[in-house]
PDB file of C-alpha atoms in Angstrom:
ATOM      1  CA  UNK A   1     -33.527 -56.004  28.491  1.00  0.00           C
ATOM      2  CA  UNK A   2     -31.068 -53.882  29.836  1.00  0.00           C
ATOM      3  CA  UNK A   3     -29.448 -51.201  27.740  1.00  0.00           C
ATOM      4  CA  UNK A   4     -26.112 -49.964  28.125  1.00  0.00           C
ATOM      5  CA  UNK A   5     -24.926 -46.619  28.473  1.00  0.00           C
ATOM      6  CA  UNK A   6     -22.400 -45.698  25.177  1.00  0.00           C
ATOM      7  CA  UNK A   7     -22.991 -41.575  25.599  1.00  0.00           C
ATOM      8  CA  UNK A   8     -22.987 -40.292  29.071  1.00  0.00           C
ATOM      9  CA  UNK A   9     -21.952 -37.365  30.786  1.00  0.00           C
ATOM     10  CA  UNK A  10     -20.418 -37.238  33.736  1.00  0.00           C
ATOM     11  CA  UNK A  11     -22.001 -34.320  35.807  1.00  0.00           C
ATOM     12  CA  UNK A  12     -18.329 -32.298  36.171  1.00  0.00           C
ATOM     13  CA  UNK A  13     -20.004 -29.332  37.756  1.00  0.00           C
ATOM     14  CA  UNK A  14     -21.503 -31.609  40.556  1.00  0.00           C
ATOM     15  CA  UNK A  15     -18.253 -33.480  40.979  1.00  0.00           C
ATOM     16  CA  UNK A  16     -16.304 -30.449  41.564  1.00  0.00           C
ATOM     17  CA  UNK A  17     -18.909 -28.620  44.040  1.00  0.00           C
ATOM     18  CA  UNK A  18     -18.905 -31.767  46.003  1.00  0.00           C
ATOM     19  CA  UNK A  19     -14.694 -32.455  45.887  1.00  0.00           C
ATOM     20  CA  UNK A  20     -14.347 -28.555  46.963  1.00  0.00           C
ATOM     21  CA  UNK A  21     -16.967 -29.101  50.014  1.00  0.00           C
ATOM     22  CA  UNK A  22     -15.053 -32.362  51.370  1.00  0.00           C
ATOM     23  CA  UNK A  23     -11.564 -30.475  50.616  1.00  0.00           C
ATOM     24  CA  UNK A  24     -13.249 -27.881  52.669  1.00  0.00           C
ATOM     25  CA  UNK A  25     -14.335 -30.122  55.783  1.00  0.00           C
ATOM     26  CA  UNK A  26     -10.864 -32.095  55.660  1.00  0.00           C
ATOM     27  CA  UNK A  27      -8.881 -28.502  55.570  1.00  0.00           C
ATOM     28  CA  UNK A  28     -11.522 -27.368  58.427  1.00  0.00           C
ATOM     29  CA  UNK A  29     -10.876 -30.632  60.234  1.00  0.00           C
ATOM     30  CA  UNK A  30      -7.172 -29.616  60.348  1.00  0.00           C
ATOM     31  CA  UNK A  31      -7.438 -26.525  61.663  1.00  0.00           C
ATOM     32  CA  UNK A  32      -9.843 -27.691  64.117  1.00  0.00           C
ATOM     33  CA  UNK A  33      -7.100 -30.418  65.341  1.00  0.00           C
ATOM     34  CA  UNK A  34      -3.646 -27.647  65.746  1.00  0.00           C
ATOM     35  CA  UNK A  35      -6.619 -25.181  67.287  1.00  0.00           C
ATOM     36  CA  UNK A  36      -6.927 -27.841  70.172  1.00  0.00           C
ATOM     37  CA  UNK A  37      -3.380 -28.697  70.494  1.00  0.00           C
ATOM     38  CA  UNK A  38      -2.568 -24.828  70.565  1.00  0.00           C
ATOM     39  CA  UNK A  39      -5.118 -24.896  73.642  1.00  0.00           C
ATOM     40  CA  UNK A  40      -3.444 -27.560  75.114  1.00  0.00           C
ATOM     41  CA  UNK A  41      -0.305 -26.106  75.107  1.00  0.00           C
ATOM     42  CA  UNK A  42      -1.566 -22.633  76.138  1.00  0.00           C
ATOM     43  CA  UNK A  43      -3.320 -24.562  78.912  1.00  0.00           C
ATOM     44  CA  UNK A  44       0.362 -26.337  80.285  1.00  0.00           C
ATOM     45  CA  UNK A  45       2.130 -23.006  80.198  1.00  0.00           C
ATOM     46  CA  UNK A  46      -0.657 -20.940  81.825  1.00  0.00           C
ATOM     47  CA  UNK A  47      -0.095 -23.462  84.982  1.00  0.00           C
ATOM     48  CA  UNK A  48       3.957 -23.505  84.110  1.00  0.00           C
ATOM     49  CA  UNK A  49       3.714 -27.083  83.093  1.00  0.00           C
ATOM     50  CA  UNK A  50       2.192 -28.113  86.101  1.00  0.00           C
ATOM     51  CA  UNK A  51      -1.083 -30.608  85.549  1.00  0.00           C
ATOM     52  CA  UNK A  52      -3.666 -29.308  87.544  1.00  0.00           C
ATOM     53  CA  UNK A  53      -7.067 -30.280  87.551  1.00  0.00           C
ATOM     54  CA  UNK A  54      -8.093 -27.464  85.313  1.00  0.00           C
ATOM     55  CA  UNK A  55      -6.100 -28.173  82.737  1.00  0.00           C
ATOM     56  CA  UNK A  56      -5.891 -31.818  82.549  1.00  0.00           C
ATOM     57  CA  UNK A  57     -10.232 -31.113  82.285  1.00  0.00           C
ATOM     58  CA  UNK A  58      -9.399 -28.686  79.638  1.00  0.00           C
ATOM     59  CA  UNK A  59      -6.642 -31.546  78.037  1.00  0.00           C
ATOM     60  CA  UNK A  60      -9.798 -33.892  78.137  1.00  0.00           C
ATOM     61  CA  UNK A  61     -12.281 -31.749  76.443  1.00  0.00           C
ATOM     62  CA  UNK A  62      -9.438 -30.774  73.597  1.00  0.00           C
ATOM     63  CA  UNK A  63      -8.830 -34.527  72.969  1.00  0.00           C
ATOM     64  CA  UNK A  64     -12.733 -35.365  72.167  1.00  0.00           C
ATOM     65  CA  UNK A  65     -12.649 -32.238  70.311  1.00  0.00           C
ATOM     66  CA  UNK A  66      -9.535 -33.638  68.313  1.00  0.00           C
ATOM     67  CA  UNK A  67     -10.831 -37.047  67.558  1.00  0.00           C
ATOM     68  CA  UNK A  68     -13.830 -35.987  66.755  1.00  0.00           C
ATOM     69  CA  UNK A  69     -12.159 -33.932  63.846  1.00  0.00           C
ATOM     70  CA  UNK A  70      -9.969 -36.510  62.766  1.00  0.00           C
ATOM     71  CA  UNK A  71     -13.231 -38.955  62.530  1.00  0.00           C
ATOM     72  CA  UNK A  72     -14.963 -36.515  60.253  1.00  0.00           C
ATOM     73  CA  UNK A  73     -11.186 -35.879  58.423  1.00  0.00           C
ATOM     74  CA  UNK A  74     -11.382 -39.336  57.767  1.00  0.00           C
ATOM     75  CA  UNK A  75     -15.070 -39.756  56.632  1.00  0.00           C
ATOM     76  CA  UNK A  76     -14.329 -37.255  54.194  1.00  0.00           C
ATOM     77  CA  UNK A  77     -11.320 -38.683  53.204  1.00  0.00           C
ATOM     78  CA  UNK A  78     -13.074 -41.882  52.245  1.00  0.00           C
ATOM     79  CA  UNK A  79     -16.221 -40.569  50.897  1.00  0.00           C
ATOM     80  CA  UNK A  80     -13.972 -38.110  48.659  1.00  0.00           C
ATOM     81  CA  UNK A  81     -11.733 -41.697  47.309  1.00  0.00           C
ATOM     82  CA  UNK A  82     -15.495 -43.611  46.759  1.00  0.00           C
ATOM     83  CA  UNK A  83     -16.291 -40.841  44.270  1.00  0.00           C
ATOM     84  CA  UNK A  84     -13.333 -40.541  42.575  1.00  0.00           C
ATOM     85  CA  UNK A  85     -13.213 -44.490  42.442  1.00  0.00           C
ATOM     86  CA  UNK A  86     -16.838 -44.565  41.035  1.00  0.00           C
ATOM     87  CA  UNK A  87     -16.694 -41.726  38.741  1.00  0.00           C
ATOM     88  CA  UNK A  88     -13.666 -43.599  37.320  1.00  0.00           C
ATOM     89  CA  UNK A  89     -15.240 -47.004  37.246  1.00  0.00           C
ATOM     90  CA  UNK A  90     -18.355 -45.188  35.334  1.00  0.00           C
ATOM     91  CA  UNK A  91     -16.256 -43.791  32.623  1.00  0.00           C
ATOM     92  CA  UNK A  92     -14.695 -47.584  31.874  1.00  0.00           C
ATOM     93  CA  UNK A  93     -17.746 -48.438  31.642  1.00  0.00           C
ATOM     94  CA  UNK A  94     -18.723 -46.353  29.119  1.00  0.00           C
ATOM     95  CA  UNK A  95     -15.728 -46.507  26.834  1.00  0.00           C
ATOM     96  CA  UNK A  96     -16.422 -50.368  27.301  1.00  0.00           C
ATOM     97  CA  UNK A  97     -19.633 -50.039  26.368  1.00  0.00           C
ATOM     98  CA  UNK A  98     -19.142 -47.514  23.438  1.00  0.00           C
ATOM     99  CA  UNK A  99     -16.176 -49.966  21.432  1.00  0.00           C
ATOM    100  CA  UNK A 100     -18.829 -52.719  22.222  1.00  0.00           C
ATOM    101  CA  UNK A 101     -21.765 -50.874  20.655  1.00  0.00           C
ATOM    102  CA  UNK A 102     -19.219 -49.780  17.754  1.00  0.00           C
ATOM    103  CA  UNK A 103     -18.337 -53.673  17.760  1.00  0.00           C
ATOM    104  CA  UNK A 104     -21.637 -55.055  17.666  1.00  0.00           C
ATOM    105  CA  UNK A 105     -22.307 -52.009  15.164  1.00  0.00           C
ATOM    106  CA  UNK A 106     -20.574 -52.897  12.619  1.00  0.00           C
ATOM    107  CA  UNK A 107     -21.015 -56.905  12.759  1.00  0.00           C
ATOM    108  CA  UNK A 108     -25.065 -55.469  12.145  1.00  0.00           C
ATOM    109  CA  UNK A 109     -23.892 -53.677   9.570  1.00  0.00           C
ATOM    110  CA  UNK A 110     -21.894 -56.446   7.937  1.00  0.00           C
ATOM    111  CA  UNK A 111     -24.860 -58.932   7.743  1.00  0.00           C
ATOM    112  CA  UNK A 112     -27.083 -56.286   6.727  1.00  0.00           C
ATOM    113  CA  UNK A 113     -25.174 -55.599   2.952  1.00  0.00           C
ATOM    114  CA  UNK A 114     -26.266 -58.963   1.932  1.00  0.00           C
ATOM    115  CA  UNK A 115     -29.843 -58.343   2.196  1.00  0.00           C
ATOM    116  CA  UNK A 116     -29.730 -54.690   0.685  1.00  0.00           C
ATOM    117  CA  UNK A 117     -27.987 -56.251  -2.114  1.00  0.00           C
ATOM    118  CA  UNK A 118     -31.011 -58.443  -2.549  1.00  0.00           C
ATOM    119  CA  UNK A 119     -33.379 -55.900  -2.048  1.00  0.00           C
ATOM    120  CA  UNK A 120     -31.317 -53.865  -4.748  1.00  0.00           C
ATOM    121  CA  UNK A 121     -31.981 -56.653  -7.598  1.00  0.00           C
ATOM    122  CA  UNK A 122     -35.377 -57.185  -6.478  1.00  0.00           C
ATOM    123  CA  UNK A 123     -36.317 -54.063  -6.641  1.00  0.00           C
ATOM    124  CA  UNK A 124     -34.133 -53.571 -10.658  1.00  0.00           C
ATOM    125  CA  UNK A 125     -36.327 -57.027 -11.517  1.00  0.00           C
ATOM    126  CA  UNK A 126     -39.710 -55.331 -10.607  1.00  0.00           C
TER     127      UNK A 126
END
């Protein structure tokens, strides 16, 4: 059958590499979005606030580039709260698993004393 999993240990250096590298894509993703607004705004007083056709091109290409950054800001958002959600559902599980094994432990242990005790005074007999 299945066996459950009473010592395990979470891989901590793993889990930080990986929580630094999405802290480092969401804190990229930031910059990324006040970068394109900065253009934007450098764009509107260049042409003193007029919307020409350059810069409402140039307002175009600086929105894709901003939701493209806050799509990946937000995948990394998500994939960083999966891992922290499954890292803490795997260490329930093996605290659960641990007071069942010391549970089920010491009911083996229980019904086990009766037949060393009978082993004891079969083996004083012989």
């Amino acid at each position: 059958g299945n066996k459950r999993l009473a010592q395990f240990v979470f891989p901590q250096a793993d889990f930080q590499w990986y929580t630094e590298h999405l802290g480092k894509t969401i804190s990229e993703c930031e910059r990324r979005v006040l970068q394109a607004k900065a253009y934007i705004k450098c764009f509107y007083k260049a042409a003193k606030g007029r919307a020409t056709p350059l810069v409402l091109r140039q307002q175009s290409e600086q929105v894709e580039n901003i939701k493209a950054a806050k799509t990946l800001q937000g995948t990394a958002k998500r994939l960083h709260e999966k891992l922290v959600e499954t890292q803490e559902a795997i260490a329930q599980a093996v605290l659960r698993n641990q007071q069942l094994a010391a549970a089920a432990g010491g009911a083996q242990e229980r019904a086990a004393r009766p037949l060393w005790t009978e082993a004891r005074a079969v083996l004083r007999r012989a």
